[in-house]
Amino acid sequence: MSSSQTKQNTPSFPATAAGTRFARIAGTGSYLPPKRLTNQDLVAQLAQRGIETSDEWIVERTGIRARHFAEPDVPSSALGVQAARQAIEAAGLQPEDIDLIICATSTPDMVFPSTACLIQNELGIIGCPAFDVQAVCSGFIYALTVADGMIRNGTANRALVIGSEVFSRLLDFNDRTTCVLFGDGAGAVVLEASDQPGIVSTCLHADGRYAKILNVPGNVRGGEIMGDPTLKMDGQAVFKLAVSVLDKAAHEVLEKAGRDASCIDWLIPHQANLRIMQGTAKKLKLPTEKVVVTVDQHGNTSAASIPLALDHAVRSGQVQRGQTLMLEGVGGGFTWGAVLVDY
Ligand code: ACO
């Protein structure tokens, strides 16, 4: 179908009376930079620095086998634009149909303007609100929840929600406990106003007391980098907290929806570590076959990981229309949340 045939500029959207307007996922997209490093590639590169690791250690502790790294001159916005274009096309829309852009990222191109504004410009969209959400690996869940609220209250009809990261820029390649875990990429969804859910229920949480267990403490002052601008993590503390809060968040959105875990066709968690994802599924009494897993091929892409996993599951035919999805994120802050979706 040609782009002019798919253009849908004059729809009638449902009214904003409470309970009559929802946000549904109209299309998904994703993008991975072409440079792919297997564990073996990384092991060889780290060996040149005198850092010892192995494919066996990485696979056993994390489930990660490969990740993608963007070239040094490729920013988050460039990855996000590619994912956004795919999501808009999958929704059967044109960029000018979008009336809200939210980008979740902790690796913005610049201090300001926001990555969302840069993506807006690249897409040739003029005038709609565009802003970033910074909640690290929970960023996409935060962004989706904000967009859901703005659609429900009539502020927007068609929202582009993007997660885009170049986390490779934050890594200390002398720290084997963190540099093997992360990758770069982007994912996006188009949310559209509808008289049917769509997004059924959401929850968001944060607890700043845990800021020290996962952070990038550096800053810029007077043109100088102050402190260390690379990622620091207490892996075991993050692991324990992640499994616990993901379980609580899942139950919270199920309770809000008046449902139980048996309604879930697919669990699509933040892709940090296979063991965390399996632990979460076990607590929900879901078989591991119901967990969408891309961490093995993408590593942890922070705010991009959930929309990347969703898009891969949609395009591979795993996720089908009419199914119920549990999206869950957890990350630095500490932040966490969940979104229950009738897809
Ligand atoms: N290769 C080989 N050995 C390693 C490596 C490596 N890359 N990294 C650590 N080790 C060693 C350690 O030095 C330690 O050795 P020792 O016993 O001689 O002291 C041993 O492996 C065990 O280290 P642990 O830290 O106890 O390993 P653990 O089983 O906890 O796994 C991991 C570490 C993978 C980081 C795990 O704790 C984890 O996944 N935590 C959660 C991480 C996470 O999800 N982070 C993302 C959050 S989302 C966000 O906001 C960015």
Short mmCIF file of C-alpha atoms and ligand atoms in Angstrom, two decimals:
data_model
loop_
_atom_site.label_atom_id
_atom_site.label_comp_id
_atom_site.label_asym_id
_atom_site.label_seq_id
_atom_site.Cartn_x
_atom_site.Cartn_y
_atom_site.Cartn_z
CA MET A 1 0.00 0.00 0.00
CA SER A 2 1.39 3.44 -0.89
CA SER A 3 1.91 6.05 1.80
CA SER A 4 -0.88 8.24 0.37
CA GLN A 5 -3.30 5.29 0.65
CA THR A 6 -2.43 4.75 4.31
CA LYS A 7 -2.83 8.42 5.28
CA GLN A 8 -5.51 8.87 7.94
CA ASN A 9 -5.56 12.54 8.81
CA THR A 10 -9.25 12.99 9.56
CA PRO A 11 -10.31 10.31 12.06
CA SER A 12 -13.02 10.78 14.65
CA PHE A 13 -11.64 10.11 18.10
CA PRO A 14 -13.74 9.16 21.14
CA ALA A 15 -14.89 11.91 23.54
CA THR A 16 -12.96 12.51 26.78
CA ALA A 17 -15.70 11.60 29.29
CA ALA A 18 -14.21 9.44 32.04
CA GLY A 19 -13.97 5.77 31.17
CA THR A 20 -14.81 6.21 27.49
CA ARG A 21 -11.40 7.01 26.06
CA PHE A 22 -8.35 4.78 26.05
CA ALA A 23 -4.95 4.53 24.37
CA ARG A 24 -4.24 1.52 22.14
CA ILE A 25 -0.97 0.47 20.55
CA ALA A 26 -1.43 1.17 16.83
CA GLY A 27 2.10 0.33 15.68
CA THR A 28 5.57 -0.63 16.87
CA GLY A 29 9.10 -0.15 15.52
CA SER A 30 12.72 -0.64 16.52
CA TYR A 31 16.27 -0.09 15.39
CA LEU A 32 19.64 -1.61 16.27
CA PRO A 33 22.90 -0.05 15.09
CA PRO A 34 24.66 -2.41 12.65
CA LYS A 35 27.82 -3.01 14.71
CA ARG A 36 27.22 -6.26 16.64
CA LEU A 37 29.61 -7.61 19.25
CA THR A 38 29.31 -11.18 20.43
CA ASN A 39 30.61 -12.11 23.85
CA GLN A 40 33.66 -13.57 22.11
CA ASP A 41 34.31 -10.21 20.38
CA LEU A 42 34.06 -8.39 23.70
CA VAL A 43 36.22 -10.94 25.51
CA ALA A 44 38.95 -10.39 22.88
CA GLN A 45 38.70 -6.58 23.12
CA LEU A 46 38.81 -6.60 26.92
CA ALA A 47 41.78 -9.00 26.89
CA GLN A 48 43.76 -6.28 25.08
CA ARG A 49 43.21 -4.08 28.17
CA GLY A 50 44.20 -6.91 30.51
CA ILE A 51 40.57 -7.43 31.61
CA GLU A 52 39.61 -11.08 31.99
CA THR A 53 36.09 -12.34 31.29
CA SER A 54 34.50 -15.18 29.34
CA ASP A 55 31.49 -16.07 27.23
CA GLU A 56 30.61 -18.76 29.81
CA TRP A 57 30.56 -16.25 32.72
CA ILE A 58 28.46 -13.70 30.81
CA VAL A 59 25.94 -16.27 29.53
CA GLU A 60 25.60 -18.07 32.87
CA ARG A 61 25.15 -14.90 34.99
CA THR A 62 23.11 -12.78 32.54
CA GLY A 63 21.90 -14.74 29.49
CA ILE A 64 23.59 -12.16 27.23
CA ARG A 65 25.33 -13.47 24.09
CA ALA A 66 25.63 -10.32 21.94
CA ARG A 67 24.92 -6.58 21.90
CA HIS A 68 24.97 -3.74 19.37
CA PHE A 69 27.08 -0.58 19.74
CA ALA A 70 26.43 2.65 17.84
CA GLU A 71 29.37 4.31 16.08
CA PRO A 72 30.80 7.27 18.07
CA ASP A 73 29.11 9.88 15.86
CA VAL A 74 25.63 8.28 16.05
CA PRO A 75 23.47 9.79 18.82
CA SER A 76 20.31 8.53 20.53
CA SER A 77 18.10 10.70 18.31
CA ALA A 78 19.41 8.96 15.17
CA LEU A 79 18.45 5.53 16.55
CA GLY A 80 15.12 6.89 17.82
CA VAL A 81 14.18 8.38 14.44
CA GLN A 82 14.61 4.99 12.73
CA ALA A 83 12.45 3.21 15.31
CA ALA A 84 9.86 6.02 15.17
CA ARG A 85 9.56 5.86 11.38
CA GLN A 86 8.91 2.11 11.57
CA ALA A 87 6.28 2.51 14.30
CA ILE A 88 4.47 5.27 12.37
CA GLU A 89 4.49 3.13 9.22
CA ALA A 90 3.25 0.08 11.13
CA ALA A 91 0.36 2.21 12.45
CA GLY A 92 -0.53 3.14 8.85
CA LEU A 93 0.13 6.81 9.58
CA GLN A 94 2.27 9.70 8.40
CA PRO A 95 4.60 11.71 10.68
CA GLU A 96 2.22 14.71 10.54
CA ASP A 97 -0.51 12.59 12.13
CA ILE A 98 1.49 12.49 15.40
CA ASP A 99 0.44 15.08 18.00
CA LEU A 100 2.69 14.16 20.95
CA ILE A 101 6.28 12.87 21.16
CA ILE A 102 7.84 11.51 24.34
CA CYS A 103 11.34 10.06 24.31
CA ALA A 104 12.68 8.01 27.22
CA THR A 105 16.45 8.25 27.38
CA SER A 106 19.31 8.60 29.86
CA THR A 107 21.77 9.19 27.03
CA PRO A 108 20.39 12.32 25.33
CA ASP A 109 22.26 13.90 22.40
CA MET A 110 22.63 17.16 24.31
CA VAL A 111 21.88 18.66 27.72
CA PHE A 112 19.13 20.47 25.82
CA PRO A 113 17.09 20.59 23.63
CA SER A 114 15.46 17.27 24.40
CA THR A 115 16.08 14.23 22.21
CA ALA A 116 12.30 14.24 21.54
CA CYS A 117 12.59 17.72 19.96
CA LEU A 118 15.52 16.56 17.80
CA ILE A 119 13.52 13.51 16.67
CA GLN A 120 10.49 15.73 15.99
CA ASN A 121 12.60 17.90 13.71
CA GLU A 122 14.09 14.90 11.87
CA LEU A 123 10.58 13.54 11.28
CA GLY A 124 9.43 16.91 9.90
CA ILE A 125 6.70 17.31 12.49
CA ILE A 126 6.01 20.89 13.58
CA GLY A 127 4.19 22.18 16.64
CA CYS A 128 3.20 19.14 18.70
CA PRO A 129 4.52 18.84 22.29
CA ALA A 130 7.81 16.92 22.53
CA PHE A 131 9.82 16.16 25.66
CA ASP A 132 12.14 13.58 27.26
CA VAL A 133 11.51 11.37 30.26
CA GLN A 134 14.52 10.32 32.33
CA ALA A 135 13.84 7.27 34.49
CA VAL A 136 16.76 5.13 33.26
CA CYS A 137 15.65 1.54 32.51
CA SER A 138 12.06 2.29 33.63
CA GLY A 139 11.98 5.25 31.23
CA PHE A 140 9.77 3.61 28.61
CA ILE A 141 7.21 2.53 31.23
CA TYR A 142 7.18 6.10 32.58
CA ALA A 143 6.84 7.58 29.07
CA LEU A 144 4.06 5.16 28.09
CA THR A 145 2.14 5.98 31.28
CA VAL A 146 2.44 9.74 30.69
CA ALA A 147 1.32 9.34 27.06
CA ASP A 148 -1.60 7.12 28.15
CA GLY A 149 -2.75 9.84 30.58
CA MET A 150 -2.43 12.57 27.93
CA ILE A 151 -4.48 10.54 25.46
CA ARG A 152 -7.11 9.66 28.04
CA ASN A 153 -7.56 13.32 29.02
CA GLY A 154 -7.78 14.49 25.41
CA THR A 155 -4.45 16.35 25.25
CA ALA A 156 -3.29 14.05 22.45
CA ASN A 157 -4.80 11.64 19.92
CA ARG A 158 -1.73 9.98 18.47
CA ALA A 159 1.39 9.78 20.58
CA LEU A 160 4.80 8.60 19.51
CA VAL A 161 6.57 7.03 22.51
CA ILE A 162 10.23 6.19 22.02
CA GLY A 163 12.95 4.58 24.11
CA SER A 164 16.41 5.28 22.69
CA GLU A 165 19.82 4.78 24.23
CA VAL A 166 23.54 4.75 23.47
CA PHE A 167 24.49 3.20 26.82
CA SER A 168 27.87 2.11 25.41
CA ARG A 169 28.94 5.76 25.96
CA LEU A 170 28.49 5.39 29.72
CA LEU A 171 30.52 2.21 30.13
CA ASP A 172 33.89 1.87 31.82
CA PHE A 173 35.62 -0.83 29.75
CA ASN A 174 38.02 -1.44 32.62
CA ASP A 175 35.09 -2.56 34.81
CA ARG A 176 34.15 -6.10 33.77
CA THR A 177 31.25 -6.21 36.23
CA THR A 178 29.29 -3.66 34.16
CA CYS A 179 30.75 -3.26 30.64
CA VAL A 180 29.59 -6.71 29.48
CA LEU A 181 25.95 -6.00 30.32
CA PHE A 182 24.79 -3.12 28.13
CA GLY A 183 24.06 -2.30 24.49
CA ASP A 184 22.61 0.43 22.25
CA GLY A 185 19.29 0.56 20.39
CA ALA A 186 15.85 2.12 20.10
CA GLY A 187 12.22 1.05 20.13
CA ALA A 188 9.00 2.97 19.60
CA VAL A 189 5.24 2.65 19.70
CA VAL A 190 2.42 4.79 18.35
CA LEU A 191 -0.44 5.08 20.81
CA GLU A 192 -3.81 6.09 19.42
CA ALA A 193 -7.03 7.23 21.12
CA SER A 194 -9.70 4.53 21.10
CA ASP A 195 -13.02 3.70 22.75
CA GLN A 196 -11.55 0.32 23.79
CA PRO A 197 -8.41 -0.47 25.83
CA GLY A 198 -5.55 -0.53 24.86
CA ILE A 199 -3.66 0.24 27.94
CA VAL A 200 -5.70 -1.23 30.77
CA SER A 201 -3.80 -0.09 33.86
CA THR A 202 -0.44 1.39 34.85
CA CYS A 203 1.69 1.97 37.94
CA LEU A 204 4.87 3.98 38.53
CA HIS A 205 7.17 4.12 41.56
CA ALA A 206 10.51 5.52 42.64
CA ASP A 207 12.67 5.37 45.75
CA GLY A 208 15.57 7.81 45.72
CA ARG A 209 17.12 6.21 48.81
CA TYR A 210 18.61 3.65 46.41
CA ALA A 211 20.30 6.22 44.12
CA LYS A 212 23.71 4.88 45.17
CA ILE A 213 23.26 1.28 43.97
CA LEU A 214 23.04 2.26 40.28
CA ASN A 215 24.21 5.59 38.91
CA VAL A 216 26.41 7.63 36.61
CA PRO A 217 27.70 10.13 39.17
CA GLY A 218 29.59 12.55 36.90
CA ASN A 219 28.44 16.00 35.86
CA VAL A 220 29.58 18.91 33.72
CA ARG A 221 30.56 22.22 35.35
CA GLY A 222 32.21 25.15 33.60
CA GLY A 223 33.01 22.98 30.60
CA GLU A 224 34.82 20.38 32.78
CA ILE A 225 33.65 16.86 33.62
CA MET A 226 33.20 16.71 37.39
CA GLY A 227 33.34 13.26 38.98
CA ASP A 228 33.14 9.95 37.12
CA PRO A 229 30.82 9.92 34.07
CA THR A 230 30.70 6.11 33.80
CA LEU A 231 28.11 3.66 35.09
CA LYS A 232 28.49 2.32 38.65
CA MET A 233 26.40 -0.57 39.94
CA ASP A 234 26.07 -2.77 42.99
CA GLY A 235 24.88 -5.73 40.90
CA GLN A 236 23.65 -7.93 43.74
CA ALA A 237 21.69 -5.11 45.42
CA VAL A 238 20.08 -4.22 42.08
CA PHE A 239 19.26 -7.87 41.41
CA LYS A 240 17.43 -8.40 44.73
CA LEU A 241 15.49 -5.14 44.55
CA ALA A 242 14.56 -5.68 40.89
CA VAL A 243 12.88 -9.07 41.40
CA SER A 244 10.96 -7.82 44.42
CA VAL A 245 9.62 -4.57 42.91
CA LEU A 246 8.78 -6.13 39.53
CA ASP A 247 6.59 -8.71 41.25
CA LYS A 248 4.81 -6.01 43.28
CA ALA A 249 4.30 -3.77 40.23
CA ALA A 250 2.80 -6.64 38.21
CA HIS A 251 0.33 -7.43 40.98
CA GLU A 252 -0.54 -3.74 41.37
CA VAL A 253 -1.59 -3.30 37.72
CA LEU A 254 -3.44 -6.63 37.73
CA GLU A 255 -5.35 -5.56 40.85
CA LYS A 256 -6.20 -2.19 39.30
CA ALA A 257 -7.57 -4.06 36.27
CA GLY A 258 -9.51 -6.56 38.41
CA ARG A 259 -7.62 -9.46 36.82
CA ASP A 260 -5.15 -12.13 37.87
CA ALA A 261 -1.87 -13.29 36.29
CA SER A 262 -3.65 -15.97 34.25
CA CYS A 263 -4.75 -13.19 31.83
CA ILE A 264 -1.14 -12.56 30.77
CA ASP A 265 -0.25 -13.96 27.35
CA TRP A 266 3.21 -12.35 27.29
CA LEU A 267 5.46 -10.90 29.96
CA ILE A 268 7.69 -8.28 28.30
CA PRO A 269 10.05 -7.11 31.04
CA HIS A 270 12.99 -4.74 30.88
CA GLN A 271 15.76 -6.85 29.39
CA ALA A 272 18.52 -6.55 32.01
CA ASN A 273 19.30 -10.09 32.98
CA LEU A 274 17.68 -13.42 32.07
CA ARG A 275 17.75 -14.56 35.69
CA ILE A 276 15.79 -11.47 36.84
CA MET A 277 13.22 -12.06 34.09
CA GLN A 278 12.86 -15.76 34.95
CA GLY A 279 12.60 -14.90 38.66
CA THR A 280 9.80 -12.44 37.94
CA ALA A 281 7.92 -14.97 35.79
CA LYS A 282 8.27 -17.61 38.52
CA LYS A 283 6.78 -15.25 41.14
CA LEU A 284 3.83 -14.61 38.79
CA LYS A 285 3.54 -18.40 38.24
CA LEU A 286 4.02 -17.85 34.50
CA PRO A 287 5.89 -20.46 32.41
CA THR A 288 9.15 -19.12 31.00
CA GLU A 289 7.76 -19.69 27.47
CA LYS A 290 5.51 -16.68 28.11
CA VAL A 291 8.46 -14.33 28.64
CA VAL A 292 9.67 -12.35 25.62
CA VAL A 293 13.47 -12.55 25.69
CA THR A 294 15.78 -10.37 23.59
CA VAL A 295 18.47 -9.71 26.21
CA ASP A 296 20.47 -12.59 24.71
CA GLN A 297 20.92 -10.66 21.45
CA HIS A 298 20.62 -7.02 22.61
CA GLY A 299 22.11 -6.90 26.11
CA ASN A 300 20.58 -4.29 28.41
CA THR A 301 19.53 -1.30 26.28
CA SER A 302 17.98 0.54 29.24
CA ALA A 303 14.89 2.58 28.20
CA ALA A 304 14.98 1.03 24.72
CA SER A 305 14.77 -2.57 25.87
CA ILE A 306 11.00 -2.95 26.36
CA PRO A 307 9.87 -1.36 23.07
CA LEU A 308 12.68 -3.24 21.27
CA ALA A 309 11.49 -6.54 22.75
CA LEU A 310 7.84 -5.68 22.01
CA ASP A 311 8.58 -4.85 18.39
CA HIS A 312 10.65 -8.00 17.88
CA ALA A 313 7.85 -10.08 19.39
CA VAL A 314 5.24 -8.40 17.17
CA ARG A 315 7.30 -8.76 13.99
CA SER A 316 8.24 -12.39 14.74
CA GLY A 317 4.55 -13.23 15.18
CA GLN A 318 4.89 -14.12 18.88
CA VAL A 319 2.62 -11.29 20.01
CA GLN A 320 -0.78 -11.29 18.29
CA ARG A 321 -3.68 -8.82 18.32
CA GLY A 322 -6.16 -9.64 21.09
CA GLN A 323 -3.47 -10.86 23.49
CA THR A 324 -2.69 -9.35 26.91
CA LEU A 325 0.80 -8.05 27.60
CA MET A 326 2.49 -7.21 30.89
CA LEU A 327 5.24 -4.63 30.32
CA GLU A 328 7.52 -4.00 33.30
CA GLY A 329 10.58 -1.88 33.93
CA VAL A 330 13.07 -1.29 36.72
CA GLY A 331 16.15 0.87 36.81
CA GLY A 332 18.30 3.57 38.32
CA GLY A 333 16.70 6.03 40.65
CA PHE A 334 15.56 3.52 41.86
CA THR A 335 12.52 3.56 39.56
CA TRP A 336 10.04 0.89 38.54
CA GLY A 337 6.59 0.40 37.08
CA ALA A 338 4.30 -1.74 34.94
CA VAL A 339 1.75 -1.36 32.16
CA LEU A 340 -0.97 -3.93 31.40
CA VAL A 341 -1.99 -3.84 27.73
CA ASP A 342 -4.74 -5.51 25.75
CA TYR A 343 -2.95 -5.60 22.43
N1 ACO B 1 33.60 -11.87 33.92
C1 ACO B 1 34.12 -12.76 34.79
N2 ACO B 1 33.99 -12.65 36.13
C2 ACO B 1 33.30 -11.60 36.60
C3 ACO B 1 32.73 -10.63 35.74
C4 ACO B 1 32.91 -10.80 34.34
N3 ACO B 1 32.40 -9.94 33.43
N4 ACO B 1 32.10 -9.70 36.49
C5 ACO B 1 32.25 -10.07 37.77
N5 ACO B 1 32.98 -11.21 37.85
C6 ACO B 1 33.38 -11.96 39.02
C7 ACO B 1 33.44 -11.11 40.28
O1 ACO B 1 34.67 -10.44 40.36
C8 ACO B 1 33.26 -12.17 41.34
O2 ACO B 1 34.49 -12.80 41.55
P1 ACO B 1 34.96 -13.25 43.03
O3 ACO B 1 33.91 -14.26 43.47
O4 ACO B 1 36.31 -13.83 42.80
O5 ACO B 1 34.94 -12.00 43.84
C9 ACO B 1 32.32 -13.17 40.72
O6 ACO B 1 32.36 -12.92 39.29
C10 ACO B 1 30.90 -13.06 41.18
O7 ACO B 1 30.50 -11.69 41.12
P2 ACO B 1 29.06 -11.24 41.54
O8 ACO B 1 28.96 -9.76 41.45
O9 ACO B 1 28.73 -11.91 42.85
O10 ACO B 1 28.19 -11.93 40.39
P3 ACO B 1 26.63 -12.05 40.27
O11 ACO B 1 26.24 -13.45 40.20
O12 ACO B 1 25.91 -11.18 41.26
O13 ACO B 1 26.38 -11.45 38.83
C11 ACO B 1 25.56 -9.45 37.82
C12 ACO B 1 26.70 -10.10 38.57
C13 ACO B 1 25.39 -10.14 36.48
C14 ACO B 1 25.89 -7.98 37.58
C15 ACO B 1 24.25 -9.61 38.62
O14 ACO B 1 24.44 -9.17 39.94
C16 ACO B 1 23.12 -8.81 38.01
O15 ACO B 1 22.67 -9.11 36.93
N6 ACO B 1 22.61 -7.81 38.74
C17 ACO B 1 21.55 -6.97 38.23
C18 ACO B 1 22.11 -6.09 37.20
C19 ACO B 1 21.06 -5.30 36.48
O16 ACO B 1 20.00 -5.80 36.20
N7 ACO B 1 21.39 -4.07 36.16
C20 ACO B 1 20.61 -3.25 35.36
C21 ACO B 1 19.53 -2.54 36.08
S1 ACO B 1 18.67 -1.57 35.00
C22 ACO B 1 19.32 -0.01 34.91
O17 ACO B 1 18.75 0.90 35.42
C23 ACO B 1 20.60 0.28 34.14
#
